[in-house]
Every structure is written in structure tokens, then in C-alpha cells.
Amino acid sequence: MTRLRRRELLGSVGAALSMPLVLRPGTARAQTGRLSTLDMPSQRMPLKLDDTVAEGYRRDVLVRWGDRVTYDAAVWSPYEPTPSAAATQFGWDARICGMVVPPIAADGVPRALLAVAHPWVEPILAFPDGRDRPGVSAMMQGASLLNIARQGGRWTVVDGGYQSRRLTAGTLCRMSGPAAGAVGGLVQGLLGPTGGCATPWGTILLGEGDPMPWLARLAGLDQRFSQPNRFGWVAELDPLDPGALPCKRTALGRFPHADLAASSTRDGRAAIYMADAGPGNFLFRFLSDGPGAERDALDRGEMSVAQMSGSRLRWLPLPRDPALLFDPTEAARALGATGFDLPSGLVVDPGNGVLYMACRGRARVPQAPPGQRPVGGSGGGMGMVLEVAPDGGDHASSTGTANILLVGGSPEAHLAPLARSWPTAPASVSVDGAGRLWVGSDHRGRPLDTPDVLFGVDTAGQGRGLALPIYAAPIGAAIGGSAMTPDGTTLF
């Protein structure tokens, strides 16, 4: 009855929940570890007020807006929200950024740390009277780190988990790297993280998006929000240490981050890929000077930007100038970097070393010089998923190839009769242990005849590039990322 009353209360407030779900296969065929796309049933996902789960799967709710995150979290009260309460509860809006799986403990219980970003707060939905409360919004946004465990056959958030924490506009962060001296050693606040990833060395990266909308919104709260150079960076933190300060790594540049992906070069250096959500829509890469597992390895290295020529990709190094790090997009434009078609999601498959990039696409592509026109942006496209393979399989390589894995649009256009629902505006992408992609769409409120859907996509074999729908969100909701457990049986 508690859940029923809570849903009724939310309905009367007119609020939309943001909540990670748990998808589990419910048939023996789905538990074999390989999706076997050509044998999977396909259906057209209906556009409706409730969600839809494909045959052979079942879903649970993992966590909801307002649920407890910290051990001292206040009871959720949508009619009387306060900054102090919001700073302890699961935030508004949700995008899964990554998952860190620690070694199995002596009790044998599977556990993980799930990182979820909260990029935005919509006042008309989040507050009873529809009017913004900047102090509360500042604490609803940010990120949540959740202790999760599998007990009794299902995954749940560990109530009062030791490592569970919230990151908000009040979180103290350390500044490091070449441009830190111009900003200061410590700053307060993580603003509007829009994407992130887990790294091979066990940390979490969170990329702040364009800070300007948040700075304008929070200007009356504190003087620090009048200093834009404190925000718009990539923050790194150790999710297993609840006392660790997030560290904003200035060597990775300040620009609106859409998403991040991390890997290692053949000689052990860190390779960080970053999608630019600004007007340039560039793809950046950072290579550390030393081993990625070293402390503060992301403070020293080289930034470069992708340039395309046909299917060939070349990384163009940016000058090592600390002043340039405050806006590397101008230097990228001057070098003739290629703009992509609204890059939104990134992931590196550790199995084959390929970088996958989901591009949402746009209806109208701005005019630009040939070398800077969005890849695949012909004016009216519905996005695509690109695969970028470094030459020699080494992420330190200065060249590579880029191919289109799938193009957004209608299934009829792609001669895929099995896929009666097809990705339009793919925005998030993750990979599981079998090398399968999970692609989520985000229509950004565009009126279409299909909902936003999570698709399973094989990258090899007979089903390569065929997107099969697994889960459809309700009207008004998008797919905010995904993460698969190591055993391949549960998808968040």
C-alpha cells in the first residue's frame, strides 16, 4: 500500500519519476549469455503512458526520485522540499554513468557501486506550485553513488550503504592539473553532470555539461556561481572511498560534456574519450603521460581532437597551453576538426577495443566548412551509432577507422523486417561482457509515433547492426543509460 499511495501522491503533484530499472531475463533462452538476435522475438513498442518490457524479460524498480541515498536521509516530502533533504535523496532526472564491481566478499553476496548523474531539474514537474526553488534544485541535481547488492534473487539499494553518497552543488571538489592555479585549489559544487563512465583503474568520471543555464539559475544563491570557470570540467573520484573528494581534472579541458569513455593504451596509459555537447560537436581524446592507474595520472597528458576523411580518422594534437584548456573547442575548430551529428553517448568495448558513439542526429544541420560538417548529418537524419577502431588496436594510435554500425530511422528503410521498432535519436550506449551493445534513444520531446526504447544490438555475426527492442519507456521519458552485471543476467 505504501507504493500505491506514493504513486497516487505523485500523480496529484504532476511529477514525473526518474528511476533506474532492473531488467532480468525470465526464460532459459535469454539466460544463455548471447542475445541470438535472429532468434529473438521482435515487437513494435507501443506509445503509451506505461512502460513496456519485451517477451522473456521482467523488470523491477531499483530506486526512485526522493528515495534514501545516505544513511541520514530525510523522509521524502514532495510538498515541502528542502535543500538539506534533497542533498540526501535520489535526485531528479537520471542517467546511469557507470558501475564499479568490487571483489566478492566472504559472504558471497554480489555487490556493486552504481553511479547515476542528475543533469537537470524541471521546476514545473518537480515542485508543487511549478515555480523553481533554486536552493532545492541545486541539491536535487548532481549525482548519486549507490551501494547495490543482490539478495533474495533481486538487486536492491543497500539502505544506508557505507559508500552511498550524493554529489551536489554543495560538494567540495579539488581542482588539479595545468589550469588549476587560475581557478583555485578547492571549489564547491558539481553542476549538471550529463555523462560519465567507470575507468579500468576503478574510478568514476563525471563530465559536467554546459554550466551556464545552472549558473544563471543559481546566481542569487551564492557568489561562487558568478565564477563560471569553476564549472564545466571532468571530475574523477574513488567510489569505494566515501570520504574521497571529487577532483576536477583541468587537463581534460572545459567544455559542455555529453559523455565520456575510458580505456587504456597498450603501454598502460589512460585514454579518455569525450563527446562535445557544444556547437562544435567534436570528439576529443586525452592520453596521459604516465600509467593510468597512477594517482593524478589525468593531470598530465595530451589533448587531441578527431578529424574525419571518408572512413579514416586522424587525431590532431592540441597545443599544451593551460589557457587553451578553458575552451579547447576554439583550437579544435582552428585545426579543422570534424563535427559529428550531436554525439551523445560513448563506450569502449574492452573485448575488441572499439569505441562506440551514439549520435542523436538533428533535423537541421547548420552550414559549415566541409571539414567541419557533422558526420552523417544530411539534414533530417535521426541519428546513428558509429564504431571507431584505433589502428593496431592501440588507443594511443594517431589514426583509426570509423564505420556506421546502424542508422536511425524507420526499420523499413533498413530492410530489417524483424525490427519493427528501430532506434530514432540514439543517445546512450553501453556494452556487456558478450560484446553486445545496449542503445537507448532520447527524442527530447519530439512528437514521434514511437516511444524511447532500449535496444540490444549485436556487433558481430548474422545479427550485426540489427537493433531489437527490449524495453520501452512511457510517454515523456527517455532512456538514461544502462549497465549490465558481470554475469550478464541483469541490466540496470
PDB file of C-alpha atoms in Angstrom, residues 78-221:
ATOM      1  CA  PRO A  78       7.243  16.414  -2.376  1.00  0.00           C
ATOM      2  CA  TYR A  79       5.047  19.150  -0.903  1.00  0.00           C
ATOM      3  CA  GLU A  80       7.736  20.550   1.404  1.00  0.00           C
ATOM      4  CA  PRO A  81      11.120  20.034  -0.329  1.00  0.00           C
ATOM      5  CA  THR A  82      14.183  21.463   1.389  1.00  0.00           C
ATOM      6  CA  PRO A  83      17.817  21.732   0.285  1.00  0.00           C
ATOM      7  CA  SER A  84      19.047  19.651   3.218  1.00  0.00           C
ATOM      8  CA  ALA A  85      16.624  16.830   2.465  1.00  0.00           C
ATOM      9  CA  ALA A  86      17.278  16.864  -1.287  1.00  0.00           C
ATOM     10  CA  ALA A  87      21.018  16.554  -0.627  1.00  0.00           C
ATOM     11  CA  THR A  88      20.427  13.110   0.929  1.00  0.00           C
ATOM     12  CA  GLN A  89      17.872  11.694  -1.513  1.00  0.00           C
ATOM     13  CA  PHE A  90      17.970  10.247  -5.028  1.00  0.00           C
ATOM     14  CA  GLY A  91      17.896  13.226  -7.378  1.00  0.00           C
ATOM     15  CA  TRP A  92      15.667  14.403 -10.167  1.00  0.00           C
ATOM     16  CA  ASP A  93      16.451  13.176 -13.696  1.00  0.00           C
ATOM     17  CA  ALA A  94      18.712  10.165 -14.050  1.00  0.00           C
ATOM     18  CA  ARG A  95      21.453   8.943 -16.380  1.00  0.00           C
ATOM     19  CA  ILE A  96      23.475   5.862 -15.498  1.00  0.00           C
ATOM     20  CA  CYS A  97      27.163   6.705 -15.872  1.00  0.00           C
ATOM     21  CA  GLY A  98      28.895   3.521 -14.832  1.00  0.00           C
ATOM     22  CA  MET A  99      29.218   0.683 -12.381  1.00  0.00           C
ATOM     23  CA  VAL A 100      32.190  -0.463 -10.302  1.00  0.00           C
ATOM     24  CA  VAL A 101      32.125  -4.083  -9.117  1.00  0.00           C
ATOM     25  CA  PRO A 102      34.312  -4.839  -6.079  1.00  0.00           C
ATOM     26  CA  PRO A 103      35.664  -8.348  -5.386  1.00  0.00           C
ATOM     27  CA  ILE A 104      33.153 -10.770  -3.890  1.00  0.00           C
ATOM     28  CA  ALA A 105      33.279 -10.589  -0.082  1.00  0.00           C
ATOM     29  CA  ALA A 106      33.409 -13.550   2.271  1.00  0.00           C
ATOM     30  CA  ASP A 107      29.613 -13.709   2.483  1.00  0.00           C
ATOM     31  CA  GLY A 108      29.383 -14.348  -1.270  1.00  0.00           C
ATOM     32  CA  VAL A 109      26.828 -11.582  -1.867  1.00  0.00           C
ATOM     33  CA  PRO A 110      27.239  -9.857  -5.278  1.00  0.00           C
ATOM     34  CA  ARG A 111      27.678  -6.119  -4.784  1.00  0.00           C
ATOM     35  CA  ALA A 112      28.380  -3.068  -6.926  1.00  0.00           C
ATOM     36  CA  LEU A 113      28.580   0.733  -6.864  1.00  0.00           C
ATOM     37  CA  LEU A 114      26.232   2.337  -9.387  1.00  0.00           C
ATOM     38  CA  ALA A 115      26.903   5.947 -10.447  1.00  0.00           C
ATOM     39  CA  VAL A 116      23.891   7.933 -11.646  1.00  0.00           C
ATOM     40  CA  ALA A 117      24.033  11.542 -12.897  1.00  0.00           C
ATOM     41  CA  HIS A 118      21.212  14.036 -12.317  1.00  0.00           C
ATOM     42  CA  PRO A 119      21.730  16.640 -15.070  1.00  0.00           C
ATOM     43  CA  TRP A 120      18.645  18.826 -14.666  1.00  0.00           C
ATOM     44  CA  VAL A 121      15.577  19.658 -12.569  1.00  0.00           C
ATOM     45  CA  GLU A 122      12.346  20.680 -14.309  1.00  0.00           C
ATOM     46  CA  PRO A 123      10.555  23.089 -11.940  1.00  0.00           C
ATOM     47  CA  ILE A 124       7.063  22.669 -13.384  1.00  0.00           C
ATOM     48  CA  LEU A 125       7.241  18.943 -12.600  1.00  0.00           C
ATOM     49  CA  ALA A 126       9.475  18.838  -9.537  1.00  0.00           C
ATOM     50  CA  PHE A 127       7.720  21.378  -7.318  1.00  0.00           C
ATOM     51  CA  PRO A 128       4.099  21.536  -6.127  1.00  0.00           C
ATOM     52  CA  ASP A 129       3.408  25.027  -7.496  1.00  0.00           C
ATOM     53  CA  GLY A 130       5.602  24.617 -10.584  1.00  0.00           C
ATOM     54  CA  ARG A 131       7.866  27.506  -9.551  1.00  0.00           C
ATOM     55  CA  ASP A 132      11.596  26.983  -9.256  1.00  0.00           C
ATOM     56  CA  ARG A 133      13.234  26.741  -5.857  1.00  0.00           C
ATOM     57  CA  PRO A 134      16.894  27.226  -6.799  1.00  0.00           C
ATOM     58  CA  GLY A 135      18.254  26.165  -3.425  1.00  0.00           C
ATOM     59  CA  VAL A 136      16.433  22.834  -3.626  1.00  0.00           C
ATOM     60  CA  SER A 137      17.168  22.339  -7.330  1.00  0.00           C
ATOM     61  CA  ALA A 138      20.890  22.815  -6.629  1.00  0.00           C
ATOM     62  CA  MET A 139      20.753  19.814  -4.306  1.00  0.00           C
ATOM     63  CA  MET A 140      18.463  17.639  -6.440  1.00  0.00           C
ATOM     64  CA  GLN A 141      20.910  17.816  -9.362  1.00  0.00           C
ATOM     65  CA  GLY A 142      24.411  16.339  -9.336  1.00  0.00           C
ATOM     66  CA  ALA A 143      24.977  12.621  -8.930  1.00  0.00           C
ATOM     67  CA  SER A 144      24.152   9.649  -6.715  1.00  0.00           C
ATOM     68  CA  LEU A 145      26.518   6.804  -5.840  1.00  0.00           C
ATOM     69  CA  LEU A 146      24.506   3.784  -4.766  1.00  0.00           C
ATOM     70  CA  ASN A 147      25.564   0.663  -2.903  1.00  0.00           C
ATOM     71  CA  ILE A 148      23.588  -2.137  -4.544  1.00  0.00           C
ATOM     72  CA  ALA A 149      23.507  -5.845  -3.713  1.00  0.00           C
ATOM     73  CA  ARG A 150      21.758  -8.965  -4.938  1.00  0.00           C
ATOM     74  CA  GLN A 151      19.823 -10.631  -2.157  1.00  0.00           C
ATOM     75  CA  GLY A 152      16.803 -12.889  -2.258  1.00  0.00           C
ATOM     76  CA  GLY A 153      17.100 -13.212  -6.024  1.00  0.00           C
ATOM     77  CA  ARG A 154      16.840  -9.477  -6.796  1.00  0.00           C
ATOM     78  CA  TRP A 155      19.062  -6.405  -6.831  1.00  0.00           C
ATOM     79  CA  THR A 156      18.266  -3.681  -4.290  1.00  0.00           C
ATOM     80  CA  VAL A 157      19.832  -0.481  -2.993  1.00  0.00           C
ATOM     81  CA  VAL A 158      21.544  -1.177   0.326  1.00  0.00           C
ATOM     82  CA  ASP A 159      19.771   1.040   2.842  1.00  0.00           C
ATOM     83  CA  GLY A 160      22.369   3.244   4.496  1.00  0.00           C
ATOM     84  CA  GLY A 161      25.138   1.746   2.363  1.00  0.00           C
ATOM     85  CA  TYR A 162      28.623   2.656   3.522  1.00  0.00           C
ATOM     86  CA  GLN A 163      29.697   4.081   0.162  1.00  0.00           C
ATOM     87  CA  SER A 164      26.353   5.560  -0.878  1.00  0.00           C
ATOM     88  CA  ARG A 165      26.603   9.320  -1.249  1.00  0.00           C
ATOM     89  CA  ARG A 166      25.219  12.353  -3.040  1.00  0.00           C
ATOM     90  CA  LEU A 167      27.228  14.880  -5.035  1.00  0.00           C
ATOM     91  CA  THR A 168      25.510  18.261  -5.341  1.00  0.00           C
ATOM     92  CA  ALA A 169      26.110  21.989  -5.756  1.00  0.00           C
ATOM     93  CA  GLY A 170      27.366  21.917  -2.175  1.00  0.00           C
ATOM     94  CA  THR A 171      30.010  19.200  -2.645  1.00  0.00           C
ATOM     95  CA  LEU A 172      33.596  20.257  -2.046  1.00  0.00           C
ATOM     96  CA  CYS A 173      35.845  19.403  -5.002  1.00  0.00           C
ATOM     97  CA  ARG A 174      39.576  19.528  -5.537  1.00  0.00           C
ATOM     98  CA  MET A 175      40.982  21.251  -8.632  1.00  0.00           C
ATOM     99  CA  SER A 176      44.082  19.776 -10.236  1.00  0.00           C
ATOM    100  CA  GLY A 177      46.082  19.906 -13.425  1.00  0.00           C
ATOM    101  CA  PRO A 178      47.615  22.654 -15.583  1.00  0.00           C
ATOM    102  CA  ALA A 179      44.749  25.155 -15.270  1.00  0.00           C
ATOM    103  CA  ALA A 180      44.046  24.658 -11.558  1.00  0.00           C
ATOM    104  CA  GLY A 181      46.203  27.587 -10.498  1.00  0.00           C
ATOM    105  CA  ALA A 182      43.961  30.038 -12.322  1.00  0.00           C
ATOM    106  CA  VAL A 183      40.852  28.676 -10.599  1.00  0.00           C
ATOM    107  CA  GLY A 184      41.962  27.733  -7.103  1.00  0.00           C
ATOM    108  CA  GLY A 185      42.792  24.568  -5.234  1.00  0.00           C
ATOM    109  CA  LEU A 186      39.282  23.926  -3.929  1.00  0.00           C
ATOM    110  CA  VAL A 187      35.857  24.681  -5.383  1.00  0.00           C
ATOM    111  CA  GLN A 188      32.396  23.946  -4.104  1.00  0.00           C
ATOM    112  CA  GLY A 189      29.850  22.320  -6.354  1.00  0.00           C
ATOM    113  CA  LEU A 190      29.320  19.774  -9.118  1.00  0.00           C
ATOM    114  CA  LEU A 191      26.916  21.219 -11.692  1.00  0.00           C
ATOM    115  CA  GLY A 192      24.816  19.419 -14.284  1.00  0.00           C
ATOM    116  CA  PRO A 193      26.846  16.261 -14.967  1.00  0.00           C
ATOM    117  CA  THR A 194      25.423  14.843 -18.188  1.00  0.00           C
ATOM    118  CA  GLY A 195      27.509  11.698 -18.607  1.00  0.00           C
ATOM    119  CA  GLY A 196      30.398   9.690 -17.294  1.00  0.00           C
ATOM    120  CA  CYS A 197      31.985   6.274 -17.051  1.00  0.00           C
ATOM    121  CA  ALA A 198      33.827   3.810 -14.885  1.00  0.00           C
ATOM    122  CA  THR A 199      37.550   3.584 -15.635  1.00  0.00           C
ATOM    123  CA  PRO A 200      39.715   0.453 -15.957  1.00  0.00           C
ATOM    124  CA  TRP A 201      41.549   1.572 -12.795  1.00  0.00           C
ATOM    125  CA  GLY A 202      38.365   1.622 -10.702  1.00  0.00           C
ATOM    126  CA  THR A 203      37.421   5.298 -10.527  1.00  0.00           C
ATOM    127  CA  ILE A 204      34.320   7.116 -11.768  1.00  0.00           C
ATOM    128  CA  LEU A 205      34.457  10.055 -14.186  1.00  0.00           C
ATOM    129  CA  LEU A 206      31.606  12.578 -14.284  1.00  0.00           C
ATOM    130  CA  GLY A 207      31.503  15.193 -17.046  1.00  0.00           C
ATOM    131  CA  GLU A 208      29.833  18.488 -16.246  1.00  0.00           C
ATOM    132  CA  GLY A 209      27.687  19.780 -19.109  1.00  0.00           C
ATOM    133  CA  ASP A 210      27.182  23.397 -20.096  1.00  0.00           C
ATOM    134  CA  PRO A 211      27.222  25.190 -16.714  1.00  0.00           C
ATOM    135  CA  MET A 212      25.696  28.450 -17.946  1.00  0.00           C
ATOM    136  CA  PRO A 213      21.989  27.506 -17.512  1.00  0.00           C
ATOM    137  CA  TRP A 214      22.696  26.351 -13.979  1.00  0.00           C
ATOM    138  CA  LEU A 215      24.839  29.386 -13.151  1.00  0.00           C
ATOM    139  CA  ALA A 216      22.065  31.728 -14.308  1.00  0.00           C
ATOM    140  CA  ARG A 217      19.547  29.745 -12.274  1.00  0.00           C
ATOM    141  CA  LEU A 218      21.662  29.734  -9.087  1.00  0.00           C
ATOM    142  CA  ALA A 219      23.145  33.238  -9.384  1.00  0.00           C
ATOM    143  CA  GLY A 220      21.181  34.582  -6.411  1.00  0.00           C
ATOM    144  CA  LEU A 221      22.246  31.821  -4.033  1.00  0.00           C
TER     145      LEU A 221
END
